[in-house]
Short mmCIF file of C-alpha atoms and ligand atoms in Angstrom, two decimals:
data_model
loop_
_atom_site.label_atom_id
_atom_site.label_comp_id
_atom_site.label_asym_id
_atom_site.label_seq_id
_atom_site.Cartn_x
_atom_site.Cartn_y
_atom_site.Cartn_z
CA MET O 909 111.57 41.51 109.66
CA THR O 910 110.29 41.32 113.23
CA ALA O 911 107.25 43.15 114.56
CA SER O 912 109.56 45.93 115.77
CA GLY O 913 111.04 46.24 112.28
CA ARG O 914 114.46 44.78 113.05
CA LYS O 915 115.92 42.69 110.27
CA ILE O 916 116.58 39.04 111.12
CA ARG O 917 119.85 37.77 109.73
CA PRO O 918 119.34 34.57 107.73
CA VAL O 919 120.59 31.59 109.71
CA SER O 920 123.46 29.63 108.24
CA VAL O 921 123.40 25.85 108.65
CA ALA O 922 126.35 23.45 108.66
CA ILE O 923 125.32 19.91 107.74
CA THR O 924 128.13 17.70 109.01
CA GLY O 925 128.70 13.97 109.27
CA ILE O 926 127.77 13.38 105.62
CA GLY O 927 128.98 9.87 104.75
CA SER O 928 129.22 10.63 101.04
CA LEU O 929 128.58 13.96 99.32
CA LEU O 930 127.88 13.99 95.58
CA THR O 931 128.70 17.57 94.55
CA ASN O 932 128.52 17.25 90.73
CA ASP O 933 131.38 19.75 90.74
CA PRO O 934 134.29 18.53 88.61
CA GLU O 935 136.87 19.82 91.09
CA LEU O 936 135.18 18.70 94.32
CA GLY O 937 133.85 15.36 93.03
CA THR O 938 132.34 12.98 95.58
CA ILE O 939 133.62 13.68 99.11
CA THR O 940 133.49 11.13 101.94
CA ASP O 941 133.03 12.30 105.55
CA ALA O 942 131.88 15.66 104.26
CA ALA O 943 130.07 18.80 105.33
CA VAL O 944 128.09 21.52 103.56
CA VAL O 945 127.25 25.02 104.78
CA LEU O 946 124.02 26.57 103.55
CA ASP O 947 123.62 30.34 103.93
CA GLY O 948 121.05 32.73 102.50
CA GLY O 949 119.52 30.08 100.25
CA ARG O 950 122.88 29.21 98.67
CA VAL O 951 125.65 26.73 99.25
CA ALA O 952 128.38 28.70 101.01
CA TRP O 953 130.91 25.91 101.46
CA ALA O 954 131.38 22.17 100.74
CA GLY O 955 134.32 19.98 101.74
CA PRO O 956 135.72 17.57 104.33
CA ALA O 957 133.85 17.66 107.68
CA SER O 958 137.16 18.18 109.49
CA ARG O 959 137.49 21.63 107.92
CA VAL O 960 133.90 22.88 108.17
CA PRO O 961 133.67 26.60 108.98
CA ASP O 962 131.45 27.98 111.76
CA ALA O 963 127.73 28.37 111.17
CA ASP O 964 124.72 29.47 113.23
CA GLU O 965 123.27 25.96 113.35
CA ARG O 966 124.65 22.46 113.00
CA VAL O 967 122.88 19.35 111.73
CA ASP O 968 124.54 15.95 112.10
CA ALA O 969 123.74 13.80 109.05
CA GLY O 970 124.80 10.69 110.96
CA GLY O 971 126.75 9.21 108.04
CA ARG O 972 123.92 9.63 105.54
CA ALA O 973 124.68 10.40 101.90
CA ALA O 974 123.86 13.83 100.48
CA ILE O 975 123.05 14.64 96.86
CA PRO O 976 121.84 17.76 95.05
CA GLY O 977 118.04 17.96 94.89
CA PHE O 978 116.67 16.15 91.84
CA VAL O 979 115.92 18.30 88.78
CA ASP O 980 112.87 16.85 87.03
CA SER O 981 112.96 18.61 83.67
CA HIS O 982 109.87 16.97 82.15
CA ALA O 983 106.46 16.73 83.83
CA HIS O 984 102.81 17.30 82.90
CA LEU O 985 101.12 18.25 86.17
CA VAL O 986 98.19 20.46 85.12
CA PHE O 987 95.44 17.93 84.56
CA ALA O 988 92.26 16.50 86.01
CA GLY O 989 90.75 13.06 85.81
CA ASP O 990 92.07 9.57 86.03
CA ARG O 991 93.22 6.95 83.50
CA THR O 992 93.43 3.89 85.71
CA ALA O 993 91.14 1.95 83.38
CA GLU O 994 93.36 2.69 80.35
CA PHE O 995 96.46 1.56 82.26
CA ASP O 996 94.67 -1.55 83.41
CA ALA O 997 93.60 -2.35 79.83
CA ARG O 998 97.12 -1.72 78.51
CA MET O 999 98.64 -4.03 81.10
CA SER O 1000 96.07 -6.56 79.94
CA GLY O 1001 97.29 -6.39 76.34
CA SER O 1002 96.13 -3.19 74.56
CA PRO O 1003 98.92 -1.10 72.92
CA TYR O 1004 99.62 2.55 73.87
CA THR O 1005 98.76 5.26 71.34
CA ALA O 1006 99.04 9.04 71.62
CA GLY O 1007 95.24 9.46 71.43
CA GLY O 1008 94.59 8.70 75.12
CA ILE O 1009 95.69 12.27 75.83
CA ARG O 1010 92.24 13.39 74.65
CA THR O 1011 90.62 11.65 77.64
CA THR O 1012 92.59 13.89 79.99
CA VAL O 1013 91.87 16.95 77.83
CA ALA O 1014 88.12 16.47 78.34
CA ALA O 1015 88.52 16.11 82.12
CA THR O 1016 90.91 19.06 82.35
CA ARG O 1017 88.64 21.41 80.39
CA ALA O 1018 85.78 20.49 82.71
CA ALA O 1019 87.79 21.14 85.90
CA SER O 1020 87.75 24.37 87.90
CA ASP O 1021 90.86 26.52 88.34
CA ALA O 1022 90.92 25.55 92.03
CA GLU O 1023 90.83 21.85 91.24
CA LEU O 1024 93.71 22.13 88.76
CA ALA O 1025 95.76 24.29 91.14
CA ALA O 1026 95.21 21.80 93.97
CA ASN O 1027 96.37 18.95 91.72
CA VAL O 1028 99.58 20.77 90.74
CA ALA O 1029 100.29 21.60 94.40
CA ARG O 1030 99.73 17.98 95.36
CA TYR O 1031 102.10 16.55 92.75
CA VAL O 1032 104.80 19.17 93.36
CA ALA O 1033 104.64 18.32 97.08
CA GLU O 1034 104.71 14.59 96.29
CA ALA O 1035 107.82 15.09 94.14
CA LEU O 1036 109.46 17.23 96.82
CA ARG O 1037 109.02 14.48 99.40
CA GLN O 1038 110.98 12.26 97.04
CA GLY O 1039 113.80 14.76 96.72
CA THR O 1040 112.78 16.82 93.66
CA THR O 1041 113.60 20.47 94.31
CA THR O 1042 113.26 21.76 90.73
CA ILE O 1043 110.43 20.64 88.48
CA GLU O 1044 109.36 21.64 85.00
CA CYS O 1045 105.66 21.75 84.20
CA LYS O 1046 103.90 21.72 80.81
CA SER O 1047 100.47 22.69 79.58
CA GLY O 1048 98.92 20.45 76.93
CA TYR O 1049 95.62 19.20 78.35
CA GLY O 1050 93.64 22.35 77.56
CA LEU O 1051 94.17 22.77 73.81
CA THR O 1052 92.04 25.92 73.58
CA VAL O 1053 93.44 29.45 73.89
CA GLU O 1054 91.79 29.94 77.29
CA ASP O 1055 92.53 26.48 78.68
CA GLU O 1056 96.21 26.48 77.68
CA ALA O 1057 96.77 29.97 79.11
CA ARG O 1058 94.97 28.90 82.30
CA ALA O 1059 97.19 25.81 82.64
CA LEU O 1060 100.36 27.87 82.29
CA ARG O 1061 99.15 30.51 84.72
CA ILE O 1062 98.49 27.78 87.30
CA ALA O 1063 101.85 26.08 86.63
CA ALA O 1064 103.71 29.39 86.94
CA ALA O 1065 102.49 29.72 90.53
CA HIS O 1066 104.57 26.63 91.38
CA THR O 1067 107.67 26.75 89.16
CA ASP O 1068 109.72 29.03 86.93
CA GLU O 1069 110.15 26.20 84.44
CA VAL O 1070 106.90 26.49 82.54
CA THR O 1071 106.45 24.99 79.08
CA TYR O 1072 103.82 25.82 76.48
CA LEU O 1073 102.67 22.52 74.95
CA GLY O 1074 99.61 23.57 72.96
CA ALA O 1075 100.91 21.10 70.36
CA HIS O 1076 100.43 18.04 72.55
CA VAL O 1077 97.80 16.42 70.36
CA VAL O 1078 95.21 17.70 67.85
CA PRO O 1079 91.97 18.17 69.82
CA PRO O 1080 88.82 16.40 68.58
CA GLU O 1081 87.23 19.60 67.27
CA TYR O 1082 90.15 19.98 64.80
CA ALA O 1083 90.37 16.28 63.87
CA THR O 1084 89.63 16.97 60.20
CA ALA O 1085 91.69 20.19 60.06
CA PRO O 1086 94.99 19.61 61.88
CA ASP O 1087 96.78 22.41 60.02
CA ALA O 1088 94.14 24.88 61.21
CA TYR O 1089 94.98 23.74 64.75
CA VAL O 1090 98.67 24.39 64.10
CA ASP O 1091 97.68 27.90 62.96
CA LEU O 1092 95.89 28.39 66.28
CA VAL O 1093 98.88 27.05 68.27
CA THR O 1094 101.31 29.33 66.42
CA GLY O 1095 98.94 32.33 66.45
CA PRO O 1096 96.39 33.39 69.07
CA MET O 1097 97.18 30.56 71.50
CA LEU O 1098 100.90 31.37 71.48
CA GLU O 1099 100.15 35.04 72.02
CA ALA O 1100 98.00 34.24 75.07
CA CYS O 1101 100.48 31.70 76.49
CA ALA O 1102 103.92 33.21 75.89
CA PRO O 1103 103.75 35.62 78.86
CA TYR O 1104 103.52 32.69 81.30
CA ALA O 1105 106.08 30.34 79.71
CA ARG O 1106 109.82 29.98 79.30
CA TRP O 1107 109.75 27.03 76.88
CA VAL O 1108 107.82 25.82 73.83
CA ASP O 1109 107.36 22.08 73.24
CA VAL O 1110 105.71 19.84 70.64
CA PHE O 1111 104.81 16.14 70.56
CA CYS O 1112 106.49 15.22 67.27
CA GLU O 1113 105.13 11.74 66.68
CA ARG O 1114 102.90 9.72 64.41
CA GLY O 1115 99.38 10.39 65.74
CA ALA O 1116 100.39 13.83 67.02
CA PHE O 1117 102.42 16.35 64.90
CA ASP O 1118 104.69 15.64 61.92
CA GLY O 1119 108.08 17.24 61.27
CA ASP O 1120 106.75 20.22 59.30
CA GLN O 1121 104.07 20.98 61.87
CA ALA O 1122 106.59 20.61 64.72
CA ARG O 1123 108.99 22.99 62.97
CA ALA O 1124 106.21 25.57 62.56
CA VAL O 1125 105.30 25.34 66.27
CA LEU O 1126 108.90 25.59 67.51
CA THR O 1127 109.96 28.43 65.22
CA ALA O 1128 106.84 30.44 66.07
CA GLY O 1129 107.53 29.85 69.78
CA ALA O 1130 111.15 30.96 69.35
CA ARG O 1131 110.00 34.15 67.61
CA ALA O 1132 107.84 34.83 70.69
CA GLY O 1133 110.90 34.47 72.92
CA LEU O 1134 110.38 30.86 74.06
CA VAL O 1135 113.16 28.27 73.89
CA PRO O 1136 112.33 24.98 72.12
CA ARG O 1137 112.24 21.50 73.62
CA VAL O 1138 110.75 18.51 71.81
CA HIS O 1139 108.91 15.26 72.58
CA ALA O 1140 110.89 13.20 70.06
CA ASN O 1141 111.21 9.61 68.87
CA GLN O 1142 109.15 8.07 71.66
CA LEU O 1143 106.86 5.64 69.88
CA GLY O 1144 108.89 5.12 66.70
CA PRO O 1145 111.62 6.62 64.52
CA GLY O 1146 110.95 10.15 63.27
CA PRO O 1147 112.31 13.62 62.57
CA GLY O 1148 111.96 14.98 66.13
CA VAL O 1149 115.49 14.51 67.43
CA ARG O 1150 117.22 15.98 64.37
CA LEU O 1151 114.75 18.87 64.30
CA ALA O 1152 115.50 19.56 67.98
CA VAL O 1153 119.24 19.68 67.33
CA GLU O 1154 118.83 21.77 64.18
CA LEU O 1155 116.73 24.37 66.01
CA GLY O 1156 119.06 24.45 69.02
CA ALA O 1157 116.43 23.01 71.38
CA ALA O 1158 117.46 22.71 75.02
CA SER O 1159 116.34 19.11 75.10
CA ALA O 1160 115.03 16.23 72.99
CA ASP O 1161 112.84 14.14 75.27
CA HIS O 1162 112.19 10.37 75.16
CA CYS O 1163 114.82 9.45 72.48
CA THR O 1164 113.65 5.85 72.58
CA HIS O 1165 113.86 5.04 68.84
CA LEU O 1166 117.11 6.48 67.49
CA ASP O 1167 119.15 5.69 64.40
CA ASP O 1168 122.86 6.43 64.05
CA ALA O 1169 122.20 9.83 62.44
CA ASP O 1170 120.05 10.84 65.45
CA VAL O 1171 122.81 9.87 67.88
CA ASP O 1172 125.43 11.69 65.78
CA ALA O 1173 123.24 14.79 65.68
CA LEU O 1174 122.84 14.79 69.47
CA ALA O 1175 126.58 14.22 69.96
CA SER O 1176 127.49 17.12 67.69
CA GLY O 1177 124.96 19.62 69.07
CA SER O 1178 124.12 21.16 72.44
CA THR O 1179 120.71 19.51 72.83
CA VAL O 1180 120.39 17.30 75.93
CA ALA O 1181 118.84 13.84 75.49
CA THR O 1182 116.22 13.53 78.25
CA LEU O 1183 115.24 9.93 78.92
CA LEU O 1184 111.89 9.17 80.57
CA PRO O 1185 111.89 5.52 81.58
CA GLY O 1186 108.64 5.84 83.54
CA ALA O 1187 106.91 6.03 80.14
CA GLU O 1188 108.41 2.79 78.88
CA PHE O 1189 107.71 1.13 82.21
CA SER O 1190 104.07 2.23 82.19
CA THR O 1191 103.47 1.38 78.53
CA ARG O 1192 105.44 -1.87 78.63
CA ALA O 1193 107.69 -0.61 75.83
CA PRO O 1194 111.43 -1.12 75.19
CA TYR O 1195 113.64 1.31 77.14
CA PRO O 1196 115.90 3.92 75.48
CA ASP O 1197 119.56 2.94 75.19
CA ALA O 1198 121.30 5.36 77.54
CA ARG O 1199 124.63 3.54 77.19
CA ARG O 1200 124.74 4.21 73.45
CA LEU O 1201 124.11 7.93 74.02
CA LEU O 1202 126.67 8.26 76.82
CA ASP O 1203 129.30 6.39 74.82
CA ALA O 1204 128.70 8.80 71.92
CA GLY O 1205 129.32 11.77 74.24
CA VAL O 1206 125.70 12.95 74.47
CA THR O 1207 124.57 14.79 77.63
CA VAL O 1208 121.81 12.69 79.18
CA ALA O 1209 119.10 13.75 81.62
CA LEU O 1210 116.62 11.53 83.45
CA SER O 1211 113.11 12.77 84.24
CA THR O 1212 109.74 11.37 85.24
CA ASP O 1213 107.39 12.54 82.44
CA CYS O 1214 104.83 12.55 85.27
CA ASN O 1215 101.40 12.50 83.59
CA PRO O 1216 98.18 10.58 84.14
CA GLY O 1217 98.34 8.54 80.93
CA SER O 1218 101.74 7.12 80.13
CA SER O 1219 103.88 7.65 83.26
CA PHE O 1220 102.03 8.40 86.45
CA THR O 1221 105.08 8.61 88.70
CA SER O 1222 106.68 11.64 90.30
CA SER O 1223 109.58 9.55 91.63
CA MET O 1224 113.07 10.40 90.42
CA PRO O 1225 114.56 7.57 92.55
CA PHE O 1226 112.34 5.14 90.63
CA CYS O 1227 113.66 6.51 87.31
CA VAL O 1228 117.25 6.21 88.56
CA ALA O 1229 116.71 2.57 89.50
CA ILE O 1230 115.21 1.70 86.09
CA ALA O 1231 117.98 3.55 84.25
CA VAL O 1232 120.60 1.49 86.06
CA ARG O 1233 118.83 -1.84 85.75
CA GLU O 1234 117.48 -1.52 82.20
CA MET O 1235 119.30 1.25 80.31
CA GLY O 1236 122.98 0.52 80.82
CA MET O 1237 123.73 3.43 83.15
CA SER O 1238 126.03 3.11 86.14
CA PRO O 1239 124.54 4.32 89.45
CA ASP O 1240 126.82 7.40 89.30
CA GLU O 1241 125.72 8.22 85.74
CA ALA O 1242 122.04 7.83 86.58
CA VAL O 1243 122.13 10.05 89.68
CA VAL O 1244 124.16 12.68 87.82
CA ALA O 1245 121.63 12.56 84.95
CA ALA O 1246 118.76 13.03 87.44
CA THR O 1247 120.39 16.10 88.99
CA LEU O 1248 123.03 17.86 86.85
CA GLY O 1249 121.57 16.41 83.63
CA GLY O 1250 118.15 17.85 84.41
CA ALA O 1251 119.74 21.20 85.19
CA ARG O 1252 121.46 21.17 81.79
CA ALA O 1253 118.20 20.27 80.08
CA LEU O 1254 116.73 23.39 81.69
CA ARG O 1255 119.86 25.45 80.96
CA ARG O 1256 120.31 26.11 84.68
CA ASP O 1257 123.71 26.36 86.35
CA ASP O 1258 122.41 27.21 89.84
CA VAL O 1259 120.81 23.80 90.52
CA GLY O 1260 121.90 20.18 90.09
CA ARG O 1261 125.16 20.68 91.98
CA LEU O 1262 126.34 21.27 95.55
CA SER O 1263 129.28 23.59 95.30
CA PRO O 1264 129.66 27.19 96.49
CA GLY O 1265 127.18 29.55 94.82
CA ALA O 1266 124.65 26.86 93.94
CA ARG O 1267 121.10 27.06 95.22
CA ALA O 1268 120.85 25.32 98.59
CA ASP O 1269 118.82 22.33 97.36
CA LEU O 1270 120.10 19.27 99.20
CA VAL O 1271 118.73 15.78 99.83
CA LEU O 1272 119.87 13.51 102.66
CA LEU O 1273 119.40 9.80 102.04
CA ASP O 1274 118.85 7.09 104.63
CA ALA O 1275 121.83 5.33 103.04
CA PRO O 1276 125.60 5.65 103.12
CA SER O 1277 125.85 6.36 99.38
CA HIS O 1278 123.74 7.51 96.45
CA VAL O 1279 124.31 4.08 94.86
CA HIS O 1280 121.56 2.87 97.20
CA LEU O 1281 119.01 4.73 95.03
CA ALA O 1282 119.42 1.88 92.53
CA TYR O 1283 120.62 -0.81 94.94
CA ARG O 1284 117.46 -0.47 97.11
CA PRO O 1285 114.73 0.16 94.50
CA GLY O 1286 111.34 1.23 95.72
CA VAL O 1287 112.55 2.01 99.23
CA PRO O 1288 111.74 5.54 100.48
CA LEU O 1289 115.33 6.61 101.17
CA VAL O 1290 114.80 10.38 101.21
CA SER O 1291 115.39 11.38 104.80
CA ALA O 1292 115.46 15.19 104.64
CA VAL O 1293 115.20 17.86 101.95
CA TRP O 1294 116.45 21.45 101.94
CA ARG O 1295 115.04 23.67 99.22
CA HIS O 1296 116.34 27.23 98.80
CA GLY O 1297 118.13 26.57 102.10
CA VAL O 1298 114.90 25.84 103.96
CA ARG O 1299 114.44 22.41 105.50
CA GLU O 1300 111.16 20.90 104.37
CA ALA O 1301 108.84 19.37 106.92
CA SER O 1302 108.79 15.60 107.29
CA ALA O 1303 110.11 14.24 104.00
CA VAL O 1304 108.20 11.00 104.08
CA GLN O 1305 104.57 11.50 105.01
CA PRO O 1306 102.66 8.75 106.78
CA PHE O 1307 99.96 7.13 104.68
CA HIS O 1308 96.55 7.80 106.21
CA THR O 1309 94.16 4.89 106.04
CA GLY O 1310 91.34 6.81 107.71
CA ARG O 1311 91.40 4.45 110.66
CA ALA O 1312 91.98 5.87 114.11
ZN1 ZN V 2411 105.90 14.29 78.12
#
């Protein structure tokens, strides 16, 4: 609305001169010399540039590739503190265990609301500059009723994809009574957290929660209207993946240590396998076998697991490059997993694709094809980002050294 009360018509934008357009639409496929029209926050049209319809504005992509905005379906952004020393020690030979989470719990509990909110805003913006237009965000560093609800309230200000992870690790004050902590997570904490969350998650792992405890957390969450997702089979074999499939979880995340029965379960169910190679990179651990999952017909997503302990990256391009180099994925498969795969892991059909009706989340790359995301690892290729049809300011921010 203008000052005089007249309604301003939303401006439609035709992005033309796209060298290669990855639509993730089975009928449109990948289109060379393409154009896309964005209108009212949605994709109105996608096809060959020679047939582009009229629009209010035109942007010439200059031969750059366009992909759907990345969908990062697994991130832990509500935290305070720093674990540089732990990373440094690990890279100098100490193994990773789940217990390091408690270090971040102490720092997060001590932080103010404003400090936590500023951190979430910073990491969401950092991810956006790297092409992430949808991001999931978990609690899990509060581990009291008040601190978990606070984390979810802060996350919900930045994303609709909010996950209650009270069952991240047993906090120190319950070290001798883990089942009493599960009672808290499935009782008063769930009641306080459910209004802010869409999903319920549990770290089902030795050192965190066993299969029975994980089942209790997920079924209680489901009764409260939350949809399950599971941290499963990251550090060793375990019941997490099969439990996820049995309970109809949207996603089983990590999937690093799988036996044949786990793979068969994923292939026969609707649960997406979300692979988080930043965690293996940052803990110097063996990578999950994406090829095995894809060959079995499992839907695979790639996400960052952005968190201060085991994977402090918000970069989806980095995850794509690792998945191609180390996990047996083709460049096409990896980019699809980082966009459409993430959308499936979040049960979203409005993101992760660039075909008519989809949300207007588009990334232009300083490259002729999305293959460059793996071919040119570590290079900041994101040239421009549209989110909800709005072009974001300068995608790649200059690094300020403080010098004039
Ligand atoms: Zn995680």
